[in-house]
Short mmCIF file of C-alpha atoms and ligand atoms in Angstrom, two decimals:
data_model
loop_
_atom_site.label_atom_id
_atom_site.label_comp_id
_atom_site.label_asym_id
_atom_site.label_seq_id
_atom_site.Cartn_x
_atom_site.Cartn_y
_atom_site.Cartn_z
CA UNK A 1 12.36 1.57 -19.91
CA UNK A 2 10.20 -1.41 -18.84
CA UNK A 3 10.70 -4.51 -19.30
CA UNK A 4 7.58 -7.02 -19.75
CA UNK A 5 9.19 -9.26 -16.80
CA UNK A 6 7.90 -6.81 -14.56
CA UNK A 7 4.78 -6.58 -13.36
CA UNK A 8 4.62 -3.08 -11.84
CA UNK A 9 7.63 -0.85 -12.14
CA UNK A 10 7.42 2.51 -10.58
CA UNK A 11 9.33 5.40 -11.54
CA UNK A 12 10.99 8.28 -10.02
CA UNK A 13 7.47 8.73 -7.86
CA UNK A 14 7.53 11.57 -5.82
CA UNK A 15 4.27 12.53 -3.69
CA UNK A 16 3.64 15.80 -1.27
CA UNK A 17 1.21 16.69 0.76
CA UNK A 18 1.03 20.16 0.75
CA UNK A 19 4.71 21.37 2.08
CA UNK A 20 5.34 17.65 3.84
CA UNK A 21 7.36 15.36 1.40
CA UNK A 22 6.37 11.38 1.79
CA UNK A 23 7.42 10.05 -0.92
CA UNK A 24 10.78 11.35 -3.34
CA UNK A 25 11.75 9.49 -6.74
CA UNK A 26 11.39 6.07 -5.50
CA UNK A 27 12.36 3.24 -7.88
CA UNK A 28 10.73 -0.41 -7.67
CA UNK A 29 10.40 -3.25 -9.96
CA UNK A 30 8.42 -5.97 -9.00
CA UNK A 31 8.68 -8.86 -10.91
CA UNK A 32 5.55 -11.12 -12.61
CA UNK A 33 4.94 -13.53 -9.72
CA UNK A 34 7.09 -12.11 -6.88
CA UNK A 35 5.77 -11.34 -3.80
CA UNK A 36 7.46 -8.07 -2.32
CA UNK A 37 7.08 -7.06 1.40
CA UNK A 38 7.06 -3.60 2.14
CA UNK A 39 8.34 -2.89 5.58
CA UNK A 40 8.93 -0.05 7.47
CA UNK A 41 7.64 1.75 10.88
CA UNK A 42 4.49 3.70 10.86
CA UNK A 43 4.38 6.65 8.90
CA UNK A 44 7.31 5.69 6.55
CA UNK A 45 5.19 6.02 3.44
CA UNK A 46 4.27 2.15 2.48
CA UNK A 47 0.39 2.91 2.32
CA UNK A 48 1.09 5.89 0.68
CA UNK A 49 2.91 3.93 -2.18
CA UNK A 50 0.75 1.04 -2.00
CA UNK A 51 -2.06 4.31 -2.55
CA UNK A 52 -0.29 5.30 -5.33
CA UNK A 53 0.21 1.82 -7.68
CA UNK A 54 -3.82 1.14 -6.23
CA UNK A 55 -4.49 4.43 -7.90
CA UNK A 56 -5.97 5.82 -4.79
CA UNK A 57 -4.04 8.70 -4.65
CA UNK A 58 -2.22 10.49 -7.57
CA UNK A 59 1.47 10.93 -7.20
CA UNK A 60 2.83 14.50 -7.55
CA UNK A 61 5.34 13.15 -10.22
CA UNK A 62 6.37 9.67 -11.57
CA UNK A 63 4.96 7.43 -13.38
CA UNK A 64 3.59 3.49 -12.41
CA UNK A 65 3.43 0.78 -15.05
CA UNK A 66 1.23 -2.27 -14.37
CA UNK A 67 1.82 -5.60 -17.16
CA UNK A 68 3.74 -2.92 -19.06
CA UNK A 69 0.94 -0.29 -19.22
CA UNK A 70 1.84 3.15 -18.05
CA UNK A 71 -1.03 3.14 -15.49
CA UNK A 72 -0.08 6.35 -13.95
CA UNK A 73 -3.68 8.13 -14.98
CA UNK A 74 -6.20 4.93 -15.29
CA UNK A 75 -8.95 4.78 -12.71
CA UNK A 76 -8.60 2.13 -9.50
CA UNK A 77 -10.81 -0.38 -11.36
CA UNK A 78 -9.18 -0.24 -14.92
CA UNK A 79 -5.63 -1.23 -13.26
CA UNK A 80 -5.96 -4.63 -13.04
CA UNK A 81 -4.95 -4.90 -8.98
CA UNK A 82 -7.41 -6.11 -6.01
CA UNK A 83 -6.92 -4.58 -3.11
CA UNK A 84 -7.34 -6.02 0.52
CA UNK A 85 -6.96 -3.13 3.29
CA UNK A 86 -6.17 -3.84 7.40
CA UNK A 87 -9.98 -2.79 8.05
CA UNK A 88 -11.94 -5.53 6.05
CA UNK A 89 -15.18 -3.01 5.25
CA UNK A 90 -17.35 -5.46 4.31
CA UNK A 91 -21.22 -4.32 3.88
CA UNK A 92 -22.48 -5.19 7.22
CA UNK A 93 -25.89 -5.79 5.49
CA UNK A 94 -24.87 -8.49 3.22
CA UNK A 95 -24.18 -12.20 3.53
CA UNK A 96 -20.57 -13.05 2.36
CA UNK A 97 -21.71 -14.25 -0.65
CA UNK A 98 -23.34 -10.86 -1.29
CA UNK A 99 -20.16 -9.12 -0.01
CA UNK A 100 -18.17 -11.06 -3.03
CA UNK A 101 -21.00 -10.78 -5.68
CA UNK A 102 -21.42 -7.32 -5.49
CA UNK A 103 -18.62 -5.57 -6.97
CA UNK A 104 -18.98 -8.16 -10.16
CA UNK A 105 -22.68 -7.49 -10.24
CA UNK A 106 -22.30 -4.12 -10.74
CA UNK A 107 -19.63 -4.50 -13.52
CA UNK A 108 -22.14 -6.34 -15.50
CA UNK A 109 -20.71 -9.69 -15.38
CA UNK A 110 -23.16 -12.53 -16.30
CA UNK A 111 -24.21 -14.51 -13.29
CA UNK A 112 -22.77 -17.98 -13.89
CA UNK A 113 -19.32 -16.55 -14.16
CA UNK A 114 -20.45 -14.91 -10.88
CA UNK A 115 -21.47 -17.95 -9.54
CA UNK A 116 -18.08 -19.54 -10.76
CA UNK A 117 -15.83 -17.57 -9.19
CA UNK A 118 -17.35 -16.85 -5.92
CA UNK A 119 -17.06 -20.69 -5.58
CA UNK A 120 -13.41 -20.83 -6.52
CA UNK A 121 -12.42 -18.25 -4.28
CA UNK A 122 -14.97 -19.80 -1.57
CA UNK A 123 -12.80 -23.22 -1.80
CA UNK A 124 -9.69 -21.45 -1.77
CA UNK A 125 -10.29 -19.82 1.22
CA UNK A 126 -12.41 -22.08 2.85
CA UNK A 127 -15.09 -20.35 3.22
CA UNK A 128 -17.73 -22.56 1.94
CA UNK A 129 -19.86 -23.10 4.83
CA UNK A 130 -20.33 -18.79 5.67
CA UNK A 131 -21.27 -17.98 2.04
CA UNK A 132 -24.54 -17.01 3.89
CA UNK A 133 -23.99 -15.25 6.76
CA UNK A 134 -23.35 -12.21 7.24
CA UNK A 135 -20.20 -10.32 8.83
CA UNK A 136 -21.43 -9.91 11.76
CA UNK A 137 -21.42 -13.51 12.83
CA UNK A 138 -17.85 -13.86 11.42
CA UNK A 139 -14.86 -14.21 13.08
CA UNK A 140 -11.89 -11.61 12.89
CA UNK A 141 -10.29 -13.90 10.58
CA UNK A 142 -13.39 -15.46 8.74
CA UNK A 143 -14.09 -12.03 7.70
CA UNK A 144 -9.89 -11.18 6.37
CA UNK A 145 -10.77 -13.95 4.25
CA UNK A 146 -13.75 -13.05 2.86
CA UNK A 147 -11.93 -9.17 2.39
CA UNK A 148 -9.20 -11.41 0.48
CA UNK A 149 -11.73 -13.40 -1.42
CA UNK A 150 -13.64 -10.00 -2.65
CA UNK A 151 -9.87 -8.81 -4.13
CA UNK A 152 -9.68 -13.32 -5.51
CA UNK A 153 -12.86 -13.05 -7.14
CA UNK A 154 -11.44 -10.27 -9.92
CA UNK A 155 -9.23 -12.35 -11.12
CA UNK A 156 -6.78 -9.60 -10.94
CA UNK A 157 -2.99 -9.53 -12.02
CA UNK A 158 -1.65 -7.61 -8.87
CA UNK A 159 -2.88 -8.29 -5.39
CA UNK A 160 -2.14 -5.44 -3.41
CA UNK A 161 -2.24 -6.01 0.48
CA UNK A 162 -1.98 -3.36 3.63
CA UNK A 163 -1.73 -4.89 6.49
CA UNK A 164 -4.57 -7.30 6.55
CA UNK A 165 -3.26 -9.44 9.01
CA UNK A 166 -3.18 -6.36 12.29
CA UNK A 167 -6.21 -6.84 13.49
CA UNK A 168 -6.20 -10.20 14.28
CA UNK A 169 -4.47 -11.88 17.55
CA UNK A 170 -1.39 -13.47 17.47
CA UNK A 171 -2.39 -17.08 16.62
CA UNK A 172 -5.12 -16.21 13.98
CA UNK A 173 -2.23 -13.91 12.02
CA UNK A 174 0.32 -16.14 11.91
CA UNK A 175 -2.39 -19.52 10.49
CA UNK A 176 -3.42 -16.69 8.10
CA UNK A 177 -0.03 -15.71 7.26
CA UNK A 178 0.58 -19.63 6.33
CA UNK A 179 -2.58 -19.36 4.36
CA UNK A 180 -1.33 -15.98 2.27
CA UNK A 181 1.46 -18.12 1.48
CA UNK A 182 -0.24 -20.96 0.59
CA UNK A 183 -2.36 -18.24 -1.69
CA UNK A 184 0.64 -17.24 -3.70
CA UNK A 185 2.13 -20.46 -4.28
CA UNK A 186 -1.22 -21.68 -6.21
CA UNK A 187 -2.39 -18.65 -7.78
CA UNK A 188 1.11 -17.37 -8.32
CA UNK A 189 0.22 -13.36 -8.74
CA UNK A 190 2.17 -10.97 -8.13
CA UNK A 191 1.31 -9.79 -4.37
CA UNK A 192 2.38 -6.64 -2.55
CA UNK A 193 2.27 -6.71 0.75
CA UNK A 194 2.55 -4.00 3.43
CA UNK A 195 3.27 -4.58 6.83
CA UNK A 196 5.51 -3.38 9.59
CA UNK A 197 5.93 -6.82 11.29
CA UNK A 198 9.35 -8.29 10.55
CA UNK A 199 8.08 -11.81 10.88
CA UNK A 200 5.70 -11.21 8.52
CA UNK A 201 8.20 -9.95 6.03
CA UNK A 202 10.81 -12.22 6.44
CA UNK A 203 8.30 -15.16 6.09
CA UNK A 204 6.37 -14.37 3.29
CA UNK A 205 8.77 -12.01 0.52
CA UNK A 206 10.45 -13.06 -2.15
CA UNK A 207 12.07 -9.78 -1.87
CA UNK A 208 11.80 -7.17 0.99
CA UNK A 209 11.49 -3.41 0.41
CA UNK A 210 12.53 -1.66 3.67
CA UNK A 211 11.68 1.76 3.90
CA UNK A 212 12.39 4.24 6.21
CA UNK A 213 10.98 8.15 5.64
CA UNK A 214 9.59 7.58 1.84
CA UNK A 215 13.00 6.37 0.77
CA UNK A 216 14.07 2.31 0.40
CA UNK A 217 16.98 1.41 2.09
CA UNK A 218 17.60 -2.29 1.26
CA UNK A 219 15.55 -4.28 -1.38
CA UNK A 220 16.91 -7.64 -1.35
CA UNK A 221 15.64 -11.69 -0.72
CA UNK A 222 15.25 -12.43 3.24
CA UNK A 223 18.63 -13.87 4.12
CA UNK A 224 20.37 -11.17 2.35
CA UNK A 225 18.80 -8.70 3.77
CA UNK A 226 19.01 -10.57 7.64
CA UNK A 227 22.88 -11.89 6.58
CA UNK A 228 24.04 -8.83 4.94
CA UNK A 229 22.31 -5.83 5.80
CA UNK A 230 23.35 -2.61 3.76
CA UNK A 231 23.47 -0.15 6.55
CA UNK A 232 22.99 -0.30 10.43
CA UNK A 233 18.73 1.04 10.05
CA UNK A 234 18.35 -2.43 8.07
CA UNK A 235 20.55 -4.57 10.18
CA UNK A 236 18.76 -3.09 13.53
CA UNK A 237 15.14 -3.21 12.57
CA UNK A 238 15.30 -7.06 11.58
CA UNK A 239 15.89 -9.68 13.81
CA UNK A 240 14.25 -10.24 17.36
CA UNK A 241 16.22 -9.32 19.47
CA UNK A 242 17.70 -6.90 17.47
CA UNK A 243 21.69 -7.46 16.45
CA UNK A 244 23.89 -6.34 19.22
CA UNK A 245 26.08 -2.82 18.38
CA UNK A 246 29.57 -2.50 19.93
CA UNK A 247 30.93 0.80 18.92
CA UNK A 248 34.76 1.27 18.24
CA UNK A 249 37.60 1.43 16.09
CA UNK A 250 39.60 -0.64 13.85
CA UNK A 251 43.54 -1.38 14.53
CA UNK A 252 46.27 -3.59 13.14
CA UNK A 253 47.80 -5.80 15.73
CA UNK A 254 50.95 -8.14 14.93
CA UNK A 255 49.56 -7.52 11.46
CA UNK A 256 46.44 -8.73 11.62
CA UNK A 257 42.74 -6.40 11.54
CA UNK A 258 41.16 -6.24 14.53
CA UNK A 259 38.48 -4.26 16.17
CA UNK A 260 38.78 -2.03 19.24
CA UNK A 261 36.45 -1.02 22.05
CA UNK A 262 37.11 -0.08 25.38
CA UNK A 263 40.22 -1.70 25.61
CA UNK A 264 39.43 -5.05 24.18
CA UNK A 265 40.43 -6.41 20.98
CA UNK A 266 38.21 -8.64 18.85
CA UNK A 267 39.79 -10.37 15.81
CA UNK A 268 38.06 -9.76 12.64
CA UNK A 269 39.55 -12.97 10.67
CA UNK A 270 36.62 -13.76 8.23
CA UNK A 271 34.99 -10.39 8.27
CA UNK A 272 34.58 -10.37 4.44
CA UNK A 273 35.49 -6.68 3.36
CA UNK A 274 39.30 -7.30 4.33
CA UNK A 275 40.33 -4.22 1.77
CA UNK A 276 38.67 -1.07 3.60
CA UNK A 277 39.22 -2.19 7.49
CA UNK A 278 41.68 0.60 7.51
CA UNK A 279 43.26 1.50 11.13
CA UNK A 280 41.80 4.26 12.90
CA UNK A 281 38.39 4.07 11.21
CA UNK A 282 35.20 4.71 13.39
CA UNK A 283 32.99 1.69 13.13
CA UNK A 284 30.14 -0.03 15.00
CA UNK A 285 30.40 -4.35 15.36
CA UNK A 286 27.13 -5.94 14.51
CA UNK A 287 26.84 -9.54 15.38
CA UNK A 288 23.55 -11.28 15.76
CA UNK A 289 23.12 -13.02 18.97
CA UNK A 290 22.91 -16.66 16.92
CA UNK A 291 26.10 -15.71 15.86
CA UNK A 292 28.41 -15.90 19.30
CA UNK A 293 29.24 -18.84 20.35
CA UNK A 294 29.56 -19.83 23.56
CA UNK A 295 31.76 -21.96 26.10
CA UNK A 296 31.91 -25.37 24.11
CA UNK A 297 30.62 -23.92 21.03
CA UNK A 298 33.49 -21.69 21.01
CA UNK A 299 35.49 -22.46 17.33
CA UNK A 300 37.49 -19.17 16.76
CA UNK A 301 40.74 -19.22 18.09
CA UNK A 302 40.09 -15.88 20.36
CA UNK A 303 38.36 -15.98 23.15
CA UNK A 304 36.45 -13.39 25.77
CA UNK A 305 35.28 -13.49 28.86
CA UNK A 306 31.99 -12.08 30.07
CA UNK A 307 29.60 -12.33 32.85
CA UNK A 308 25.99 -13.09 32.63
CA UNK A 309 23.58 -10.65 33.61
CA UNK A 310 20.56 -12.00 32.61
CA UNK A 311 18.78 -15.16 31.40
CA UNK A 312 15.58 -15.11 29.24
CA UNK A 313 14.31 -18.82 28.54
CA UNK A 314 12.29 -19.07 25.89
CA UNK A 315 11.41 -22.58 25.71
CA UNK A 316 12.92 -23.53 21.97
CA UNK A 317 15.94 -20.71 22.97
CA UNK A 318 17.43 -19.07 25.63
CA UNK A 319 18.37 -15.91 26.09
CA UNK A 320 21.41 -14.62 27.69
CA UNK A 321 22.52 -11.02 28.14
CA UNK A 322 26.25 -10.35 28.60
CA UNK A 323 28.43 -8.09 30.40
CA UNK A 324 31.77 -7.77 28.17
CA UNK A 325 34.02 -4.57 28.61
CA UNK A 326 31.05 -2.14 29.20
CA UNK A 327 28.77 -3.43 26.69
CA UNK A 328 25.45 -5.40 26.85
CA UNK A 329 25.45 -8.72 24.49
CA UNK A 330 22.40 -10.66 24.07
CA UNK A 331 23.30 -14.19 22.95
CA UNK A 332 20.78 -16.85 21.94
CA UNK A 333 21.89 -20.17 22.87
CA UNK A 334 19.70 -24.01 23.17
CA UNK A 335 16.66 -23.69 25.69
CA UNK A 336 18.22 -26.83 27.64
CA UNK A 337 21.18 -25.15 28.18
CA UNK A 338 21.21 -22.60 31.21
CA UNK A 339 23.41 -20.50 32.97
CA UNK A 340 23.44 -18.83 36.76
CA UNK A 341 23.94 -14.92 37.20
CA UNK A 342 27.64 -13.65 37.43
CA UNK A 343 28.63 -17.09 36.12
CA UNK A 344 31.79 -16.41 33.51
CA UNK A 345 31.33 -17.34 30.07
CA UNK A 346 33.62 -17.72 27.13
CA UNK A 347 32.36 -16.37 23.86
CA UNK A 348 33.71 -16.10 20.53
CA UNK A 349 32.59 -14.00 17.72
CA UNK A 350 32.03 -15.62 14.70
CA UNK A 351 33.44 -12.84 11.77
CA UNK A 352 31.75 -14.52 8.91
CA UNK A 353 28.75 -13.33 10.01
CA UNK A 354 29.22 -10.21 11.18
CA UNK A 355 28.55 -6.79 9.87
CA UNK A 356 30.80 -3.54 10.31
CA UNK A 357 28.98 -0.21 9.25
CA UNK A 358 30.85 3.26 9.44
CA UNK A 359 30.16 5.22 12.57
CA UNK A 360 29.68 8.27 10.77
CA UNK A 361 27.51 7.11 7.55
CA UNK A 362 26.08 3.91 9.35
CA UNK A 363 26.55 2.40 5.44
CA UNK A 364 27.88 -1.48 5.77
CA UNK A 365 31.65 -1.22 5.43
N1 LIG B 401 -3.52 13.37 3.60
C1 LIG B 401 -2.35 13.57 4.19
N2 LIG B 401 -1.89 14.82 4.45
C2 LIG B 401 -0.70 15.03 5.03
N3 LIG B 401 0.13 14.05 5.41
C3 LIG B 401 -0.25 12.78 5.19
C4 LIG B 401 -1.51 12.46 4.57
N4 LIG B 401 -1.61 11.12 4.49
C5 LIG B 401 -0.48 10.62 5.04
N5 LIG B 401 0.32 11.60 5.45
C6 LIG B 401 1.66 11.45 6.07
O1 LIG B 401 2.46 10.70 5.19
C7 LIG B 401 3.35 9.85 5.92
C8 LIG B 401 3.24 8.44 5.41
O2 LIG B 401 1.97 7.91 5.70
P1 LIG B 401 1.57 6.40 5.36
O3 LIG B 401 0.13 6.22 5.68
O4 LIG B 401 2.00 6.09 3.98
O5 LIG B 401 2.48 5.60 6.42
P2 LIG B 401 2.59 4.04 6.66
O6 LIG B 401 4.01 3.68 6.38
O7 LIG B 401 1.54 3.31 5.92
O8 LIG B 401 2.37 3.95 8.24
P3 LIG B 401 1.48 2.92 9.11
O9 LIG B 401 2.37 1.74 9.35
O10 LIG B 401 1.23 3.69 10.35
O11 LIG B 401 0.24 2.60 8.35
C9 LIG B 401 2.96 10.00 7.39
O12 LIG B 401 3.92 10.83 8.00
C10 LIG B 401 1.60 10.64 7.33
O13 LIG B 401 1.42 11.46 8.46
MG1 LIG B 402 -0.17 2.26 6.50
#
């Protein structure tokens, strides 16, 4: 059943296109307010979703509730959600004023209230001083906000979001990812946003929906899912660089758990799931390279030697990539600190942090 915290809550949805399955009875609740990120690589099936709740396309089964309303039939416009797409298409013909006018115009909405909210959302998104021109003498992002402020003026319960942020350089999306934020925390709507940039995600959700081939793997807040991902698809597609995989096995030495590969032994002291590290189970090691310590830093009691084989410097961080029995280990350490090729480091793997995930199912152990 629903419950009227939610805002949407989609159930069981399944869509097909013809023979090819995208989507198969996916399960969300978003709550009133939140803004969920829906991540995944391209083609997993978050436009198609996104689609679906917009009304844009009609599920083959499931049903979507919007504010409690089983919305699953109602027309695009009767839904309640403004939608702002990765391609603005604004009418090239008219001014940006005319571009946020129009769709109320046609809806028969008296012209002060026109007038009203074009200026709200204008002020919001500072877009005061373009009202009259038109898109062509906008920039990439002066015309994103306009496409945003077309969705504002509604005055809609759901903003729903694909990607608007791709088309823009790398400065311009991350001041207008600031300014998203800064969106939300005023109007406080509930906003779904789809995009398959991690920073993106991890900056902006409440929650995070990861998907990967129509199904979600992990939907969680941002540390959770960074901390404590649920299996090793999450834990390798966030974080830049990704977390560093040592495959291996587990073993009891002098009665303590440790973790074996290629003839080293790591110490899992602090790994929290102490009950199912049973000996002679097939795992992978995921540690974040924030999360080895090196040379000074070193506060576990084991130690391990490796060799530097490269050094990214990054300015803020640097980057070091490690030779340790066979594997590769990036490990981000402070920019001012650098190290010379082949030099010998110490390192020491802080268990708290880690993540073990069985080699077979990949699921977090
Ligand atoms: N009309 C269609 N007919 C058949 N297959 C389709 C159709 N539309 C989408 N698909 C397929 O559905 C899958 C999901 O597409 P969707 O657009 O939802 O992906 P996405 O996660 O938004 O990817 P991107 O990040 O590239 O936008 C893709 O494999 C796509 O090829
Ligand atoms: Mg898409």
């Amino acid at each position: 059943m629903t419950d009227l915290s939610n805002s949407v809550s989609i159930r069981d949805l399944s869509l097909h296109f013809g023979a090819v399955t995208v989507l198969q009875n996916l399960d969300l609740d978003i709550k009133d307010g939140e803004f969920l990120v829906l991540l995944g690589s391209s083609g997993c099936g978050k436009s198609t979703l996104l689609n679906c709740i917009a009304g844009l396309l009609e599920p083959t089964d499931g049903q979507i509730f919007i504010k409690d309303k089983n919305v699953t039939w109602e027309e695009p416009k009767d839904r309640g959600i403004g939608m702002v797409f990765q391609s603005y298409a604004l009418y090239p013909q008219m001014t940006v004023e005319k571009n946020l006018s129009f769709g109320l115009k046609v809806a028969g909405m008296p012209k002060d209230e026109i007038a009203k909210r074009i200026a709200r959302a204008a002020g919001i998104l500072q877009i005061e001083p373009l009202l009259q021109r038109k898109p062509a003498a906008l920039s990439g992002g002066q015309r994103q906000r306009v496409a945003i402020g077309r969705a504002l003026v509604r005055d809609v319960d759901v903003f729903l979001f694909d990607e608007p942020l791709s088309n823009l350089d790398a400065k311009l999306r991350s001041e207008l990812r600031v300014e998203i934020k800064r969106l939300h925390q005023s109007l406080k709507n509930t906003m779904i946003y789809v995009t398959h940039d991690q920073i993106e995600a991890l900056t902006l959700a409440d929650r995070i929906a990861i998907m990967k081939s129509g199904v979600i793997q992990q939907l969680d807040d941002p540390i959770t899912i960074y901390n404590r991902p649920r299996n090793k698809f999450v834990a390798g597609f966030i974080g830049s660089p990704s977390m560093n995989f040592l495959n291996g096995e587990l073993a009891e030495e002098g009665g303590k758990k440790v973790f074996r590969t290629n003839g080293v032994s790591i110490s899992l002291a602090g790994y929290e799931a102490t009950e199912a590290l049973t000996p002679g189970r097939k795992v992978v090691l995921g540690l974040r390279p924030e999360h080895i310590k090196v040379d000074g830093d070193v506060t576990t009691e084991q130690a391990h030697e490796a060799i530097v084989d490269i050094e990214e410097p990054m300015g803020a961080d640097n980057l070091i990539w490690l030779k340790l029995a066979g594997h590769t280990i990036s490990v981000r350490i402070g920019g001012a600190r650098r190290y010379k090729v082949g030099a010998k480091v110490r390192l020491g793997f802080d268990m708290t942090m880690a993540s073990l995930f069985d080699a077979e199912t990949e699921e977090r152990i």
